[in-house]
GROMACS .gro file of C-alpha atoms in nm:
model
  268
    1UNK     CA    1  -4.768  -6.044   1.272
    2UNK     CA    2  -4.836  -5.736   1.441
    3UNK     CA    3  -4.525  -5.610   1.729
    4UNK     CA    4  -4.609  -5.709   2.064
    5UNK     CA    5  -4.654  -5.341   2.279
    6UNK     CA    6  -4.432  -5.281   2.541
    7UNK     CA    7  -4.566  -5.253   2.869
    8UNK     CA    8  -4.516  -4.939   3.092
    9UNK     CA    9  -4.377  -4.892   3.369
   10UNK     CA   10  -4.454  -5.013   3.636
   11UNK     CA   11  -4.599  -5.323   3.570
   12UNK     CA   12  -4.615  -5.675   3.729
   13UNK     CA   13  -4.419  -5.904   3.718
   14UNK     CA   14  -4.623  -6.139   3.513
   15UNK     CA   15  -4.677  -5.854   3.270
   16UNK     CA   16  -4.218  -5.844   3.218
   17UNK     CA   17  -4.215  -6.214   3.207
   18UNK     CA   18  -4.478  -6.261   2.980
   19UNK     CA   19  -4.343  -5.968   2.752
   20UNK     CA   20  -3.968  -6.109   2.751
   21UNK     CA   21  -4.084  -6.470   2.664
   22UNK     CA   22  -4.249  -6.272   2.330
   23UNK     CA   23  -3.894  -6.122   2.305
   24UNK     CA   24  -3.703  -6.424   2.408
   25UNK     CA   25  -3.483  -6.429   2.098
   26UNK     CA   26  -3.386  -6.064   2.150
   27UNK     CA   27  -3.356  -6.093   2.569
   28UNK     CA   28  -3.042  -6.034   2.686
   29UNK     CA   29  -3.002  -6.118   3.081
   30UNK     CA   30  -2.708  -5.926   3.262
   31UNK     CA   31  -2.658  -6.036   3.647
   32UNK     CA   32  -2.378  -5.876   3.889
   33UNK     CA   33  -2.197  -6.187   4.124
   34UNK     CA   34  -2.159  -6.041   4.471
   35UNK     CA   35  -2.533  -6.036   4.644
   36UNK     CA   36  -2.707  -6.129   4.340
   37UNK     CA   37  -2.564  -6.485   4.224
   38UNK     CA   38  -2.382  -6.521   4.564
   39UNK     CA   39  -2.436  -6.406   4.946
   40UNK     CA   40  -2.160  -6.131   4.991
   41UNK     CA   41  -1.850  -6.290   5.257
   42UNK     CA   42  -1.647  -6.187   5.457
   43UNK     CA   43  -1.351  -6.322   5.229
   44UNK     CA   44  -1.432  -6.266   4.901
   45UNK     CA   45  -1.217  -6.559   4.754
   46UNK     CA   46  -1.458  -6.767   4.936
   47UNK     CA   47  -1.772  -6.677   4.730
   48UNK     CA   48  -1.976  -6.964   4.553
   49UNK     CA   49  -2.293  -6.904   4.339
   50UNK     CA   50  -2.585  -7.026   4.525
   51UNK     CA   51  -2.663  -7.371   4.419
   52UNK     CA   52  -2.925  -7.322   4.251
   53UNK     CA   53  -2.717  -7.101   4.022
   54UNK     CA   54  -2.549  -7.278   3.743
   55UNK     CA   55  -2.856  -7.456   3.652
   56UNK     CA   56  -3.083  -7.198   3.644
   57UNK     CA   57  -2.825  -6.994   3.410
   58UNK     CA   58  -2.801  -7.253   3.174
   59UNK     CA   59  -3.126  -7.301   3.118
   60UNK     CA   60  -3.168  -6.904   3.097
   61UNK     CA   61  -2.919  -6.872   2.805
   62UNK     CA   62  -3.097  -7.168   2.611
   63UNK     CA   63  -3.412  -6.972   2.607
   64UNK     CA   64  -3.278  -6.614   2.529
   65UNK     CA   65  -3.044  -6.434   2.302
   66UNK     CA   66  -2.742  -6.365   2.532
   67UNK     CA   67  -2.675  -6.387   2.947
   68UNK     CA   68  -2.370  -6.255   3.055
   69UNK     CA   69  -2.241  -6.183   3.442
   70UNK     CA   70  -2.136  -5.827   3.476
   71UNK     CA   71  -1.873  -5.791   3.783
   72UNK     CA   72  -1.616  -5.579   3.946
   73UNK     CA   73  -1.407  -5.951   3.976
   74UNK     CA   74  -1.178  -5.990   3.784
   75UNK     CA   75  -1.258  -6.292   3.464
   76UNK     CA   76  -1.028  -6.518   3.619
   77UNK     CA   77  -1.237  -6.530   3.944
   78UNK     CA   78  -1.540  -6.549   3.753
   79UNK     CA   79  -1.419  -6.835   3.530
   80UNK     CA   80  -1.339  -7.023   3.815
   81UNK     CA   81  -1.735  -7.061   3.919
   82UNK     CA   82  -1.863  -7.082   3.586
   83UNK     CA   83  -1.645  -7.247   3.396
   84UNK     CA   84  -1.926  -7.524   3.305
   85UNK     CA   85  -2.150  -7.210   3.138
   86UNK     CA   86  -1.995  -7.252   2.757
   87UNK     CA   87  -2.288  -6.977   2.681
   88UNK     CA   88  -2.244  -6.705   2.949
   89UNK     CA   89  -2.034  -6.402   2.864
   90UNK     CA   90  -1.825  -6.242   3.147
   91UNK     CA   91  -1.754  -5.893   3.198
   92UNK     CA   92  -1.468  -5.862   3.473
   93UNK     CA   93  -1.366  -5.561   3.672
   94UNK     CA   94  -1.659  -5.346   3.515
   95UNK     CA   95  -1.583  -5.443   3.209
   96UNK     CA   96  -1.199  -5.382   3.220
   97UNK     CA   97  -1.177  -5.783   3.105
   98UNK     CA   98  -1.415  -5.983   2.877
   99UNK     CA   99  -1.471  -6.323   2.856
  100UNK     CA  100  -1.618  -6.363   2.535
  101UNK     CA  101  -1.633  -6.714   2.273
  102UNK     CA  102  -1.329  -6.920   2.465
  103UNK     CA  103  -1.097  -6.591   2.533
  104UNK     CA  104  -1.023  -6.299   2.730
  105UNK     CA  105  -1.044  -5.923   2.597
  106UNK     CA  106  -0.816  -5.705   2.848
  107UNK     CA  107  -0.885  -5.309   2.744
  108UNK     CA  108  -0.533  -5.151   2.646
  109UNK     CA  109  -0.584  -4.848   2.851
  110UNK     CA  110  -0.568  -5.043   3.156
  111UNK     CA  111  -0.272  -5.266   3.121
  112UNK     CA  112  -0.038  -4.994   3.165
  113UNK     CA  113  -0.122  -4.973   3.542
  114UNK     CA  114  -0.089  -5.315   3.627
  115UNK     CA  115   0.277  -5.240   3.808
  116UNK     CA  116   0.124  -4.909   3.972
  117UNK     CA  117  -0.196  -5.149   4.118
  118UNK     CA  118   0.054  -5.456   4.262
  119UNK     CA  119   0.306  -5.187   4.461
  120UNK     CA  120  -0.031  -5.019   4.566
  121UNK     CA  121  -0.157  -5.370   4.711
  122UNK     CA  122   0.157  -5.381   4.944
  123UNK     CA  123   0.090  -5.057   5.014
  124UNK     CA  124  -0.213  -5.092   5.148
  125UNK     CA  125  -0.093  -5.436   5.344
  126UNK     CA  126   0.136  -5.245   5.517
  127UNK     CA  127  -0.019  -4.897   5.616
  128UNK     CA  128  -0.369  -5.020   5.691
  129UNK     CA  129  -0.464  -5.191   6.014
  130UNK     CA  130  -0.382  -5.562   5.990
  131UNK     CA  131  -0.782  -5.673   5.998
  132UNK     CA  132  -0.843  -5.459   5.663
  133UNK     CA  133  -0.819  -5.693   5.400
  134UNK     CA  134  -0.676  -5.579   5.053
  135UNK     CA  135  -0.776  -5.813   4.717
  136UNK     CA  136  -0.576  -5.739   4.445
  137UNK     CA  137  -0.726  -5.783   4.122
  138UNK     CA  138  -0.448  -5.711   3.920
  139UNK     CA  139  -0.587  -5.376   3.731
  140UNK     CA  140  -0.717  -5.299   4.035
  141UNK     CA  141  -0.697  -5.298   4.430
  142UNK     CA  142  -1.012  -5.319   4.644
  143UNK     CA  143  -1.000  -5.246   5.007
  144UNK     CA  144  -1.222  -5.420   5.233
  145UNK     CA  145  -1.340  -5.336   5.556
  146UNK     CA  146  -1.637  -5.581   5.631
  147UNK     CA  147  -1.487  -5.741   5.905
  148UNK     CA  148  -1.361  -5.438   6.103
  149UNK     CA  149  -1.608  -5.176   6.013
  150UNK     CA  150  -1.477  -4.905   6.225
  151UNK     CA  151  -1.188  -4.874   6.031
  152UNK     CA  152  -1.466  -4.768   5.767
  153UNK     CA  153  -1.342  -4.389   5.753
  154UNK     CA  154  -0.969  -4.434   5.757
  155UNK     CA  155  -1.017  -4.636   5.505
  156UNK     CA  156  -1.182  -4.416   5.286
  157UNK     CA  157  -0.935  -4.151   5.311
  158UNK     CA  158  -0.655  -4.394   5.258
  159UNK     CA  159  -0.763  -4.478   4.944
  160UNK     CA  160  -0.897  -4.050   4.858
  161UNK     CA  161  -0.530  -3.963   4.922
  162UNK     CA  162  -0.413  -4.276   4.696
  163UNK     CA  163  -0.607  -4.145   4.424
  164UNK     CA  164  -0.492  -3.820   4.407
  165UNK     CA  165  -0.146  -3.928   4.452
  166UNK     CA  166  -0.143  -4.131   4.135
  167UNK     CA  167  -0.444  -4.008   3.894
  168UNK     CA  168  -0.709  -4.344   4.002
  169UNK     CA  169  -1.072  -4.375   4.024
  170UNK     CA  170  -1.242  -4.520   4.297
  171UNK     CA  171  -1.522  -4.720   4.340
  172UNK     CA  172  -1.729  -4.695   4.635
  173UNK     CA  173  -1.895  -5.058   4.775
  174UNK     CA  174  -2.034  -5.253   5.052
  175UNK     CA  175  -1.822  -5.228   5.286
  176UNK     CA  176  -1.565  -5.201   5.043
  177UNK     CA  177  -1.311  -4.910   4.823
  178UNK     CA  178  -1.203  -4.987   4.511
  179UNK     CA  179  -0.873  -4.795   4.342
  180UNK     CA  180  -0.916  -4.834   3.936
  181UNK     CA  181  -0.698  -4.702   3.674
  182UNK     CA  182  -0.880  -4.356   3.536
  183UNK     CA  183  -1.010  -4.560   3.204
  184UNK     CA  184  -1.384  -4.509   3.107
  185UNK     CA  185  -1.563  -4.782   3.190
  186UNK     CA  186  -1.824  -4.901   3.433
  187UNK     CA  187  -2.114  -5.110   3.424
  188UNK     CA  188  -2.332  -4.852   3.282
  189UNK     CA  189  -2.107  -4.875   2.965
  190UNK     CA  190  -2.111  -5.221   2.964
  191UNK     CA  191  -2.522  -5.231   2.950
  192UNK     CA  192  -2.534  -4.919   2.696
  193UNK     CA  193  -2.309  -5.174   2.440
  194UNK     CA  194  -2.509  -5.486   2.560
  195UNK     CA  195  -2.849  -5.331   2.437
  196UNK     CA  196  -2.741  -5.202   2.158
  197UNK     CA  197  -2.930  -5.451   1.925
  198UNK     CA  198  -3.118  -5.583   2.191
  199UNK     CA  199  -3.535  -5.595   2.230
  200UNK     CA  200  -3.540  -5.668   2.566
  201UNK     CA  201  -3.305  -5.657   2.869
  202UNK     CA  202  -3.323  -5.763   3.238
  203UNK     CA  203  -3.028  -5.622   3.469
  204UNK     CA  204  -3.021  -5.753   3.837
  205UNK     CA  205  -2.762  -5.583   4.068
  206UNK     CA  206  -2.720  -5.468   4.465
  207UNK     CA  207  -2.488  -5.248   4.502
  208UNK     CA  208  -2.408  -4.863   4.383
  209UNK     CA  209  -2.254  -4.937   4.118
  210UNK     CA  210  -2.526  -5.115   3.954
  211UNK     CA  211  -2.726  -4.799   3.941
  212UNK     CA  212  -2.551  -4.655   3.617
  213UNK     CA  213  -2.692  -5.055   3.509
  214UNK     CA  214  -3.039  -4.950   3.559
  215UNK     CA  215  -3.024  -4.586   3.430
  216UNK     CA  216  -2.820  -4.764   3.118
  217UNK     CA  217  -3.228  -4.944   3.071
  218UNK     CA  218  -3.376  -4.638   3.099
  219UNK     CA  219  -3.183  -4.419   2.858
  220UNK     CA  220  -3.228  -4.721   2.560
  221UNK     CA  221  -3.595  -4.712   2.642
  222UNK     CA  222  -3.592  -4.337   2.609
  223UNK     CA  223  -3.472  -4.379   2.258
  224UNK     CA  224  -3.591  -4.695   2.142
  225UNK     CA  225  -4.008  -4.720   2.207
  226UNK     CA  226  -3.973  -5.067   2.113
  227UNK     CA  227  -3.697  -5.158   2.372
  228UNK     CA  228  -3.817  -5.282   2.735
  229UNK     CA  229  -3.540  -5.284   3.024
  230UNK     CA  230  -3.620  -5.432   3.353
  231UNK     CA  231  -3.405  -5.320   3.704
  232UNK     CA  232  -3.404  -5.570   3.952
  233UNK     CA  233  -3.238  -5.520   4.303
  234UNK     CA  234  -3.137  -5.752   4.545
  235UNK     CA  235  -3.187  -5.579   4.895
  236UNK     CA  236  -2.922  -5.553   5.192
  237UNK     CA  237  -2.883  -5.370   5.463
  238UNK     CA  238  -2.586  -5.197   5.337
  239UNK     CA  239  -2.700  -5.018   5.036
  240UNK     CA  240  -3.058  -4.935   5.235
  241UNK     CA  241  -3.344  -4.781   4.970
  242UNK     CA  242  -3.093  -4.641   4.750
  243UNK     CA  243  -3.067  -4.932   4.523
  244UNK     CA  244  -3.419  -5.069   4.585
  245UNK     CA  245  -3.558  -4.760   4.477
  246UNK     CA  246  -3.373  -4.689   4.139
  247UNK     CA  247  -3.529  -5.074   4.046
  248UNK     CA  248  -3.847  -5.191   3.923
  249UNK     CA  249  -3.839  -5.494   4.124
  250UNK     CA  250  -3.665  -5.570   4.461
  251UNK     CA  251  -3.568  -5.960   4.584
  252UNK     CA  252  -3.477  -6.056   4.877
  253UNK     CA  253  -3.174  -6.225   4.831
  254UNK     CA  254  -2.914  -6.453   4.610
  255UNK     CA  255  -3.154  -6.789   4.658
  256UNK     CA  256  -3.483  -6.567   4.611
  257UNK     CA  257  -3.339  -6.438   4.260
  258UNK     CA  258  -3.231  -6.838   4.134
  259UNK     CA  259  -3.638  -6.902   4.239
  260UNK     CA  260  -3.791  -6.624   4.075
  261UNK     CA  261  -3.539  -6.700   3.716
  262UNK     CA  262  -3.690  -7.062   3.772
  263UNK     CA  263  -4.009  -6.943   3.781
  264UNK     CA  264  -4.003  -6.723   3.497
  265UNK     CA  265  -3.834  -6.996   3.258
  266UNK     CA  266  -4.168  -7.132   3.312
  267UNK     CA  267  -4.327  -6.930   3.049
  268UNK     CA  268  -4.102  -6.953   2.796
   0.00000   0.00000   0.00000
């Protein structure tokens, strides 16, 4: 049987779905959490997958290779709404924690800073105005600022002089600064390993850090002619064009991407 041809971008999206149903058994699906499974909150611990969610996903990873949730949570979060997905992998704090057949892969580089990141938490609790709110993720603290966005700037430099004081990384969000220990990893790693033997790959994301995701698609497509990657953004307000435009494919929000999976399970 001859190889089906990939399509070129850009292309409809009955052209992708009709190209990854060919592909199914070498699809790999790779979703974000905040803005793409759920609507981003105010408090983070109270984020719930749409409902639509959970089904939809385990139908997805009957019908393809692989479907795994890529997230800057940390796995134990992310168990904690998908614990009923036996087939979903989970890649926690950009990939600083795995979830992967029943157990959790923590990279060695990072555990060493787990003391540095819970004294930084307090920290943060008690030099930052009281409506700031701090999540500690234990390998990593993120700052939020949604709910009092004026302190948006001090913020930022908070965390700038934290990071120079004790060798971090940080991770820019919505609405939101993350301080991570200087370890090389991000999403964009995570989908450069993911693809590795893969045919086909979908990546939906909505925030800045998802763009090394997409460009992670491209770079396996300029290598592999037979490999097809598809970006999908989820647009906000927060991000503006920035994200939208590095994708192939903008939704409107959490519920919008559940109804267009739906949809495309249709043609498998």
């Amino acid at each position: 049987m001859a190889e089906t041809v990939r399509p070129i971008h850009p292309l409809t999206t009955d052209e992708a779905w009709e190209f990854t149903a060919s592909r199914a058994s070498a699809t790999t699906f790779f979703f974000d959490f905040d803005g793409v499974l759920s609507p981003v909150t105010d408090d983070p611990d109270a984020s719930q997958p749409v409902p639509e969610v959970l089904g939809v996903l385990e139908r997805l990873a009957d019908a393809v290779a692989r479907v795994a949730i890529v997230s800057a949570r940390p796995v134990s979060f992310l168990r904690s709404r998908f614990s009923s997905l036996d087939n979903v992998d989970l890649h926690g704090l950009y990939g600083l924690e795995v979830w992967h057949d029943g157990q959790v892969v923590t990279e060695p580089a990072a555990l060493d800073y787990v003391p540095a990141m819970a004294a930084l938490a307090d920290q943060a609790r008690t030099e930052l105005p009281a409506d700031i709110l701090v999540e500690y993720k234990r390998l990593s603290v993120a700052v939020h600022y949604r709910t009092a966005p004026d302190h948006g700037p001090t913020v930022e430099r908070w965390a700038h002089e934290q990071a120079e004081r004790l060798g971090l990384r940080t991770q820019r969000g919505r609405m939101v600064v993350e301080l991570k220990p200087p370890v090389d990893q991000d999403k964009g790693m995570v989908i450069t390993e993911g693809v590795r033997n893969a045919g086909c790959a979908w990546y939906f994301g909505d925030d800045m850090s998802d763009i090394k995701a997409f460009d992670a698609l491209r770079a396996r497509e300029a290598v592999d002619p037979a490999f097809f990657g598809m970006a999908v953004a989820v647009a906000n307000p927060e991000t503006g064009a920035e994200v939208s435009s590095a994708a192939d494919l903008t939704l409107e929000s959490p519920d919008a991407v559940a109804a267009f999976l739906t949809e495309g399970l249709r043609r498998f």
